[in-house]
Short mmCIF file of C-alpha atoms and ligand atoms in Angstrom, two decimals:
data_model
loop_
_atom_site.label_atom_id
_atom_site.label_comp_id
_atom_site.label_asym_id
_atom_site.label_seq_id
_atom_site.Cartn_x
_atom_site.Cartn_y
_atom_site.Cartn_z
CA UNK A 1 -8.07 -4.30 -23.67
CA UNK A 2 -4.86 -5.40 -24.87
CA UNK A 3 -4.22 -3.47 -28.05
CA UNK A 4 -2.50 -0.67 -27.70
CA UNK A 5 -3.35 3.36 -28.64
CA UNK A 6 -1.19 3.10 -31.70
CA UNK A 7 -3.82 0.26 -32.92
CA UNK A 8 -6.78 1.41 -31.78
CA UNK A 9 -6.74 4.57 -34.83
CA UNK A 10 -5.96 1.28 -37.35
CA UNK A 11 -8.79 -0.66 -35.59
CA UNK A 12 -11.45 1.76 -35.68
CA UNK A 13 -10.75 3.28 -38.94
CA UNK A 14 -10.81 -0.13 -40.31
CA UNK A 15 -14.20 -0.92 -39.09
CA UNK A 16 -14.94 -1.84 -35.87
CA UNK A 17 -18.15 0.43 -34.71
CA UNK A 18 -16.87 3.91 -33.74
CA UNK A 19 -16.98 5.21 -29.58
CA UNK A 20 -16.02 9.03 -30.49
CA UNK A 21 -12.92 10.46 -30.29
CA UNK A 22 -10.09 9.90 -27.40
CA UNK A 23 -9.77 13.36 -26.81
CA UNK A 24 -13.24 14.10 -26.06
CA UNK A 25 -13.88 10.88 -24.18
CA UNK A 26 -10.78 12.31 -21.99
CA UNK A 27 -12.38 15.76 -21.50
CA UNK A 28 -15.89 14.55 -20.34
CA UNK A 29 -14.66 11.56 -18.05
CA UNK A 30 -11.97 14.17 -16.00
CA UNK A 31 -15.62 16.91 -15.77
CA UNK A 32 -17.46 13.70 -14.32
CA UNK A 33 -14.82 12.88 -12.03
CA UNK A 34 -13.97 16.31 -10.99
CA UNK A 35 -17.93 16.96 -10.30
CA UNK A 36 -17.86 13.54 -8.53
CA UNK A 37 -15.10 15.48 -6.10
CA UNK A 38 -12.35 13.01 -7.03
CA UNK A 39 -9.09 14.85 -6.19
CA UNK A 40 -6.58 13.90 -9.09
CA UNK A 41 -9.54 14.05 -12.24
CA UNK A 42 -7.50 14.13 -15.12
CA UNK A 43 -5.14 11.37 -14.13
CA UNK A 44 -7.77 9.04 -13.09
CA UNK A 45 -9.36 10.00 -16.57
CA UNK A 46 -6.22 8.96 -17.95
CA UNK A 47 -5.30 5.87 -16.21
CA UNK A 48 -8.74 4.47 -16.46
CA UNK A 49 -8.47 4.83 -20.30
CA UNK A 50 -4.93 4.08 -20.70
CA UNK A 51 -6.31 0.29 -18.78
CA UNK A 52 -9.13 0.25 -21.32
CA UNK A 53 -6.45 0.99 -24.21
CA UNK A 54 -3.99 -2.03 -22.86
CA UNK A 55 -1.46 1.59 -23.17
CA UNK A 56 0.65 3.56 -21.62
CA UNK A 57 -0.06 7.01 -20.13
CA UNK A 58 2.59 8.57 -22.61
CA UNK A 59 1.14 6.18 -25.52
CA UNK A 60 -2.51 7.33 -24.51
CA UNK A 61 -0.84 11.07 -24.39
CA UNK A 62 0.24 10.65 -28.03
CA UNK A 63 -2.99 8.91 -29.12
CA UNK A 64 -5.40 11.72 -28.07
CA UNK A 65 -2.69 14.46 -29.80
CA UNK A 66 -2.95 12.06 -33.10
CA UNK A 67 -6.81 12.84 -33.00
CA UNK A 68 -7.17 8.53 -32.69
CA UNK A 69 -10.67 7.64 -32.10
CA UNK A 70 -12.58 5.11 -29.15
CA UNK A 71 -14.06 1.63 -30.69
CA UNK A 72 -17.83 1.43 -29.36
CA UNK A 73 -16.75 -0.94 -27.08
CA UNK A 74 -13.29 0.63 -25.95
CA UNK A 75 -15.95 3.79 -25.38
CA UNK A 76 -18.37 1.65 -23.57
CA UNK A 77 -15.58 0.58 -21.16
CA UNK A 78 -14.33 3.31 -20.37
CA UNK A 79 -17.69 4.85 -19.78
CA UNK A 80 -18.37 1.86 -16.90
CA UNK A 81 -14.78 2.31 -15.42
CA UNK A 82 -15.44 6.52 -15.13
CA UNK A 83 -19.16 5.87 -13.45
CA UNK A 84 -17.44 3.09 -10.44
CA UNK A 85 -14.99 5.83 -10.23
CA UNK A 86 -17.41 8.59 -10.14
CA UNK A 87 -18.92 6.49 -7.10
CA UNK A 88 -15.38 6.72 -5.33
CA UNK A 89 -14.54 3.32 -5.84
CA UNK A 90 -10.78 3.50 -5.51
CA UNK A 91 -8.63 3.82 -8.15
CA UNK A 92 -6.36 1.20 -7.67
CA UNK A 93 -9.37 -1.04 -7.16
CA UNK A 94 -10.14 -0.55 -10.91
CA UNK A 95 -6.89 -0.78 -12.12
CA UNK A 96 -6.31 -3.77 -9.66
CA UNK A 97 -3.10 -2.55 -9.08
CA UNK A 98 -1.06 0.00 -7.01
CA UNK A 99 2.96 1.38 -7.56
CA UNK A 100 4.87 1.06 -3.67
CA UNK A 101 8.15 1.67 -4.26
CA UNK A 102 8.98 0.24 -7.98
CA UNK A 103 6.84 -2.90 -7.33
CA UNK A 104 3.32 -2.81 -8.71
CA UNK A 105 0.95 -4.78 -6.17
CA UNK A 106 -2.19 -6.43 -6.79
CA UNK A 107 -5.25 -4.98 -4.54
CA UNK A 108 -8.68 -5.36 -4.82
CA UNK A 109 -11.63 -5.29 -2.40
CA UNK A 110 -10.29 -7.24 0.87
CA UNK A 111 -7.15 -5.59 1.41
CA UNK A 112 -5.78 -2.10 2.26
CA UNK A 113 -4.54 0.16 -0.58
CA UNK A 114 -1.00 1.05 0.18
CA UNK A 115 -0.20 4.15 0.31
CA UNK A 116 2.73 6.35 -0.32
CA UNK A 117 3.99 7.42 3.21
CA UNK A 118 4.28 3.80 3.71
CA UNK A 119 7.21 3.96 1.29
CA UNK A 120 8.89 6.35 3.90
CA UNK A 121 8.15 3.84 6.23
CA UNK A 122 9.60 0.64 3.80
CA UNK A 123 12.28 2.58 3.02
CA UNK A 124 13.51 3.14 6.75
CA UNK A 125 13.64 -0.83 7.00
CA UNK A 126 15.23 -1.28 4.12
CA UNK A 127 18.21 0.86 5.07
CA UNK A 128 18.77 -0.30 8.20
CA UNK A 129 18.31 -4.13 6.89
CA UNK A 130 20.97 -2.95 4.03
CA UNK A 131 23.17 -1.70 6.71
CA UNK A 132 23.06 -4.99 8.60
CA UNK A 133 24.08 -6.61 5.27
CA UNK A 134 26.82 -4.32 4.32
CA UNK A 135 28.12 -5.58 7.97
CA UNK A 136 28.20 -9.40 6.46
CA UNK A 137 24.90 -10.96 7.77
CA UNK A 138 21.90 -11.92 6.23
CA UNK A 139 19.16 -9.38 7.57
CA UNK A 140 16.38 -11.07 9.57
CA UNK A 141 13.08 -8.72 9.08
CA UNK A 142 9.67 -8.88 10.09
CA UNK A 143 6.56 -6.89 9.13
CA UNK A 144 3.66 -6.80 11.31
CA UNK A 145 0.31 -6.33 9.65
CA UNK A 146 1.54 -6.86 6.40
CA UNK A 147 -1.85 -6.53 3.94
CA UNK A 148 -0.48 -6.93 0.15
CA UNK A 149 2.75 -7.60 1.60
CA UNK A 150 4.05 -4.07 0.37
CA UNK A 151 6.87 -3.42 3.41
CA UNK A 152 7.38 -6.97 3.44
CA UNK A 153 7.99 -7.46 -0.39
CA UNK A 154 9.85 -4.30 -0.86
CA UNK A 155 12.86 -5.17 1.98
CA UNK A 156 13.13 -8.89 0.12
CA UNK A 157 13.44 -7.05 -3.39
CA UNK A 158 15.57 -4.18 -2.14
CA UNK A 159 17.86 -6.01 -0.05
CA UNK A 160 19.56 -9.04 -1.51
CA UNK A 161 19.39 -11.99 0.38
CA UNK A 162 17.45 -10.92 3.24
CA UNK A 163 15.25 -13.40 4.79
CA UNK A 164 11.67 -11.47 5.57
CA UNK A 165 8.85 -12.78 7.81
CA UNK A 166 5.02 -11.12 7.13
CA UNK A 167 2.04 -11.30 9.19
CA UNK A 168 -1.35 -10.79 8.68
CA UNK A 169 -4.30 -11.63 10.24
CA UNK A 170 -7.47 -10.94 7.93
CA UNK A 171 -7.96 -13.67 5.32
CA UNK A 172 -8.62 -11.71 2.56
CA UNK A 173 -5.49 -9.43 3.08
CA UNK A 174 -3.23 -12.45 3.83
CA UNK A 175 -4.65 -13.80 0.26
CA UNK A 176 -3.56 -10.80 -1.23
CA UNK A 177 -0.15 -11.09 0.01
CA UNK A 178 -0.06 -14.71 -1.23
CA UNK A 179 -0.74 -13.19 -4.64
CA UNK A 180 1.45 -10.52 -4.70
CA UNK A 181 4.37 -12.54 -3.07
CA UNK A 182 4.40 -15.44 -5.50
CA UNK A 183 4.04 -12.86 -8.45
CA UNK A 184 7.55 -11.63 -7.59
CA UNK A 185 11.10 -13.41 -7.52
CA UNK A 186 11.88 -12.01 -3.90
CA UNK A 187 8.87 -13.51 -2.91
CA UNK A 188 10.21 -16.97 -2.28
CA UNK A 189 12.28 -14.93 0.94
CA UNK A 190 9.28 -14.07 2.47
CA UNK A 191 7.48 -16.00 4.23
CA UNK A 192 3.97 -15.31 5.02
CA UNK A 193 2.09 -15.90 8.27
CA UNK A 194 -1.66 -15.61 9.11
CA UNK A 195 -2.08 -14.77 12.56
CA UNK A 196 -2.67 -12.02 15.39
CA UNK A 197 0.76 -9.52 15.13
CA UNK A 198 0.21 -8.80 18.63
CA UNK A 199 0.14 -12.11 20.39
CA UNK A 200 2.95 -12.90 22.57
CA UNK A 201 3.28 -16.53 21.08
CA UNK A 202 3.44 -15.16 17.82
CA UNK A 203 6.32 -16.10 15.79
CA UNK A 204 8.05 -16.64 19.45
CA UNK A 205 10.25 -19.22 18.07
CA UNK A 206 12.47 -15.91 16.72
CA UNK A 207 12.45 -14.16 19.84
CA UNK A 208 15.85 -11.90 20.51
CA UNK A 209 17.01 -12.81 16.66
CA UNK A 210 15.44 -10.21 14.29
CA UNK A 211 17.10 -7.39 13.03
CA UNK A 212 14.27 -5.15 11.93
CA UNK A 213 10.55 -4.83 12.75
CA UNK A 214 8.44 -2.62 10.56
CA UNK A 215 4.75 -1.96 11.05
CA UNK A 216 1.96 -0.43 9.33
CA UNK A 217 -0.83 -1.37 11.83
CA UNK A 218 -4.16 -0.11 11.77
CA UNK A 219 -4.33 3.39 14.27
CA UNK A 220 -7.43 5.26 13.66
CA UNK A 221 -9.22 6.63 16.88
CA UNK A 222 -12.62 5.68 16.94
CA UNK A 223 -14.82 8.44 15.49
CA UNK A 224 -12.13 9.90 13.34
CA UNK A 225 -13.63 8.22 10.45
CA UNK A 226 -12.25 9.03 7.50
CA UNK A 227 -13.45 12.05 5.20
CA UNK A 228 -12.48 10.03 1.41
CA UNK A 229 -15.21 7.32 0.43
CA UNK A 230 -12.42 5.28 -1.08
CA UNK A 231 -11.16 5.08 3.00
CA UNK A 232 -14.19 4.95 4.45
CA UNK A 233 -15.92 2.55 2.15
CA UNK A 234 -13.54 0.53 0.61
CA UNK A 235 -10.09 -0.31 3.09
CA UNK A 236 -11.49 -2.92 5.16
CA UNK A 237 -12.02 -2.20 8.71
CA UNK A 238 -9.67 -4.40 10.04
CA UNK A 239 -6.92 -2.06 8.59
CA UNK A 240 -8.32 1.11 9.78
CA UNK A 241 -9.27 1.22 13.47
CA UNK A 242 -6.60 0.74 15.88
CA UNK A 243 -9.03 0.39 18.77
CA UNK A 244 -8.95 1.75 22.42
CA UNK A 245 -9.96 5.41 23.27
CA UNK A 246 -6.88 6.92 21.21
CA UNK A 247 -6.37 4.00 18.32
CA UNK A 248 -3.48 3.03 19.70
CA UNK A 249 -3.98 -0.57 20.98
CA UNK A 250 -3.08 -2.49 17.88
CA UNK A 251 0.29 -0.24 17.47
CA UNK A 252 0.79 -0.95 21.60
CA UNK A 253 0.58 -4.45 20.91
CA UNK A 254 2.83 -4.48 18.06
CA UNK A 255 5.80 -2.45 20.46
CA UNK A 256 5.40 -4.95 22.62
CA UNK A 257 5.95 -7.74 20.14
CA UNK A 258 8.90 -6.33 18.62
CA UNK A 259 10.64 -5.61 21.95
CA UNK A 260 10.63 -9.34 22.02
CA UNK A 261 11.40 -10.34 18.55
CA UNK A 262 14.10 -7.92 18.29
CA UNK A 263 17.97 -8.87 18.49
CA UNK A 264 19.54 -5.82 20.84
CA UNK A 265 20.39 -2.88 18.59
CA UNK A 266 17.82 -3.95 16.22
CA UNK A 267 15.13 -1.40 14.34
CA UNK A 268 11.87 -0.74 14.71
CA UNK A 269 10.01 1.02 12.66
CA UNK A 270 6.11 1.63 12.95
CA UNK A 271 3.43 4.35 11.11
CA UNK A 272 1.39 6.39 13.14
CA UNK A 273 -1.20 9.34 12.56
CA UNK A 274 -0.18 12.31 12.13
CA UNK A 275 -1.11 13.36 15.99
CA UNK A 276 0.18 10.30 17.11
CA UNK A 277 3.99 10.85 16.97
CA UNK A 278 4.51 11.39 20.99
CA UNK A 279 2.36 8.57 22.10
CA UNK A 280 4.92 6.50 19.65
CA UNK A 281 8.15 8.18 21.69
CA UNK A 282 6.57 7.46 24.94
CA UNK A 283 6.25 3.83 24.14
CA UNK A 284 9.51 3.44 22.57
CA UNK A 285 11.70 4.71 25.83
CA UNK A 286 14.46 3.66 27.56
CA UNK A 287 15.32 1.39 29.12
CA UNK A 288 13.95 -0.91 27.10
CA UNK A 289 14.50 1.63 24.05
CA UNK A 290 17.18 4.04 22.64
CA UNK A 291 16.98 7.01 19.89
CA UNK A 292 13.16 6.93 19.72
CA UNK A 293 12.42 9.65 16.98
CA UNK A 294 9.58 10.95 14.41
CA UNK A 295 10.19 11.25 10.74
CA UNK A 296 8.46 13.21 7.97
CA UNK A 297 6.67 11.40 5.26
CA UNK A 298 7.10 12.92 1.50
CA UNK A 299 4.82 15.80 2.03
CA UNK A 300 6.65 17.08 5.61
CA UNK A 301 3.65 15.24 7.70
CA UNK A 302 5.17 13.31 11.21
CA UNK A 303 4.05 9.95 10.02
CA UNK A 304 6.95 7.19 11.35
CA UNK A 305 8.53 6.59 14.64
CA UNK A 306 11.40 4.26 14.88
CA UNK A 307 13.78 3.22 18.15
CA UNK A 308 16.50 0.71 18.43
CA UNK A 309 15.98 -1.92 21.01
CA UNK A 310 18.41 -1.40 23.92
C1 SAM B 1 -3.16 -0.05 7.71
S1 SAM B 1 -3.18 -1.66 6.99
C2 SAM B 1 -1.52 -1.70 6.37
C3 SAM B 1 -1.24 -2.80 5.41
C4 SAM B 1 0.19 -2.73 4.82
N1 SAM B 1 1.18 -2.87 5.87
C5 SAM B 1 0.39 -1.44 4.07
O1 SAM B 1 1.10 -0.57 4.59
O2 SAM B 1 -0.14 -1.27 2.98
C6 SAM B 1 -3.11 -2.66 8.46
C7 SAM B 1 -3.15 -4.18 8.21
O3 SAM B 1 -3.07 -4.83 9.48
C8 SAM B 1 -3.93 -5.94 9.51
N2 SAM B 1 -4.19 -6.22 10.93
C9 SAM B 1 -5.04 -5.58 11.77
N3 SAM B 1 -4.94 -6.08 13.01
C10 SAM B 1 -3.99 -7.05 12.95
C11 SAM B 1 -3.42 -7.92 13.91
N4 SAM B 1 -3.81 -7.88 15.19
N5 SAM B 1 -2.47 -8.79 13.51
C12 SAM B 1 -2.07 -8.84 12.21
N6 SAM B 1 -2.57 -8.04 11.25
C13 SAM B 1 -3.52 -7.15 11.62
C14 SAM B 1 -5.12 -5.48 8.70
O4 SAM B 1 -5.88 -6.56 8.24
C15 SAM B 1 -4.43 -4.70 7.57
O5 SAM B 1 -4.12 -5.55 6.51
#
């Protein structure tokens, strides 16, 4: 696993029992995957065997154009990794890893993959948690439903000395953040809290101080279930349904808390479906609000309302 693509031509050439060549072993995994109906087939092909090779994409680019060849068991591998992902086990599940916003997570089964319109998301709390330091003060932040941590990680690494509070309430997704938290430096700002985002005694001891809230709650509507079996199967349920008739009663709970926990002026920001953008507004008026508005994630979809608190 650890040897990289350069070594694995020296390796098998010198011996060790030969798996085919790369370039082939590339070609059939991508036809499995894209048969399987996995969307991106050639990059999973290449990810999964750049893991197996301990290389980089660009190093496992250059091995297959040398012509370098699989060991047996670099082959064998590979070939288990390619059939888990045939069955739409997620990616990132086999990797055990997922990129959000420069950091590189650790996820597994037990806690939501995140996902990249939640770096639209992050990145609205980081800039208004930057803005409150370029003002001289040490940004208070809190994310609400936190799962690896990724919001919560990436405002304590983007924004020097800001002092971030995360909370989770699953378990398993609150472990995950532990992980991910003390595997970074910025961790040590962040301090991690397993509880119920939405209950009016939680965290109340900060009440009127914080400077941003950001939120990824869970907001699916019951029977929208999702179409991808790497949704549907694998991202716990906690993360997914929001409950109520319209999926909205986690994310009401979570305006509710951050009316209280936010300092006046202060930002909140919270991710929403793509239908959900004018329930969001509705919530987030005045007088208790100001400047409610909708952004666009990466790919032009209404996926993040944020308001000032009056
Ligand atoms: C959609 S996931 C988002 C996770 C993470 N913020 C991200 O963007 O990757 C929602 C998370 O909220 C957690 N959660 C659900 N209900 C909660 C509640 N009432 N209080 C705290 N966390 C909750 C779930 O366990 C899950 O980890």
């Amino acid at each position: 696993m650890a040897e990289s693509a350069g070594t694995t031509t020296t390796t098998t050439t010198g011996g060790a029992a030969r798996g085919g060549d790369l370039a082939g072993a590339l070609r059939a995994a991508t036809a499995r995957l894209a048969a399987a109906g996995v969307p991106s087939p050639r990059a999973d092909a290449e990810l999964l065997a750049a893991a197996v090779l301990g290389a980089s994409r660009g190093e496992l680019a250059a091995a297959s154009l040398r012509g370098s060849d699989l060991t047996a068991e670099q082959a064998g591998e590979l070939a288990r990794l390619v059939a888990r992902r045939e069955a739409r086990e997620p990616l990132q599940h086999l990797l055990g890893r997922a990129p959000f916003r420069g950091l590189e997570l650790a996820v597994g089964p037990g806690v939501f993959v995140p996902r990249p319109e939640t770096e639209t998301t992050a990145g609205t709390a980081v800039e208004a948690a930057l803005q409150v330091a370029a003002a001289g003060r040490s940004p208070l932040v809190v994310d609400l439903c936190t799962g690896s941590g990724a919001i919560a990680l990436s405002v304590a690494a983007e924004v020097p000395g800001a002092r971030v509070v995360a909370v989770e309430l699953d378990p398993a997704a609150h472990a995950w953040a532990r992980r991910n938290l003390d595997a970074h430096p910025a961790g040590e700002r962040v301090r991690l809290v397993q509880g119920d985002a939405t209950a009016p005694e939680l965290l109340a001891e900060l009440d009127g101080t914080v400077d941003v809230v950001a939120s990824n709650p869970p907001y699916v509507p019951p029977g929208a279930v999702p179409r991808e079996p790497e949704v549907r199967d694998h991202d716990p349920a906690l993360a997914l349904w929001g409950g109520g008739d319209d999926g909205l009663e986690v994310p009401r709970g979570v305006v509710a808390r951050a009316s209280a926990l936010l300092a006046p002026g202060g930002l909140l920001v919270v991710e929403h479906a793509e239908v959900q953008g004018a329930a969001l507004r509705a919530l987030l008026a005045p007088p208790q609000w100001s400047g409610a508005a909708t952004a666009d994630d990466a790919t032009g979809r209404p996926r993040a309302t944020s308001a000032r608190r009056a």
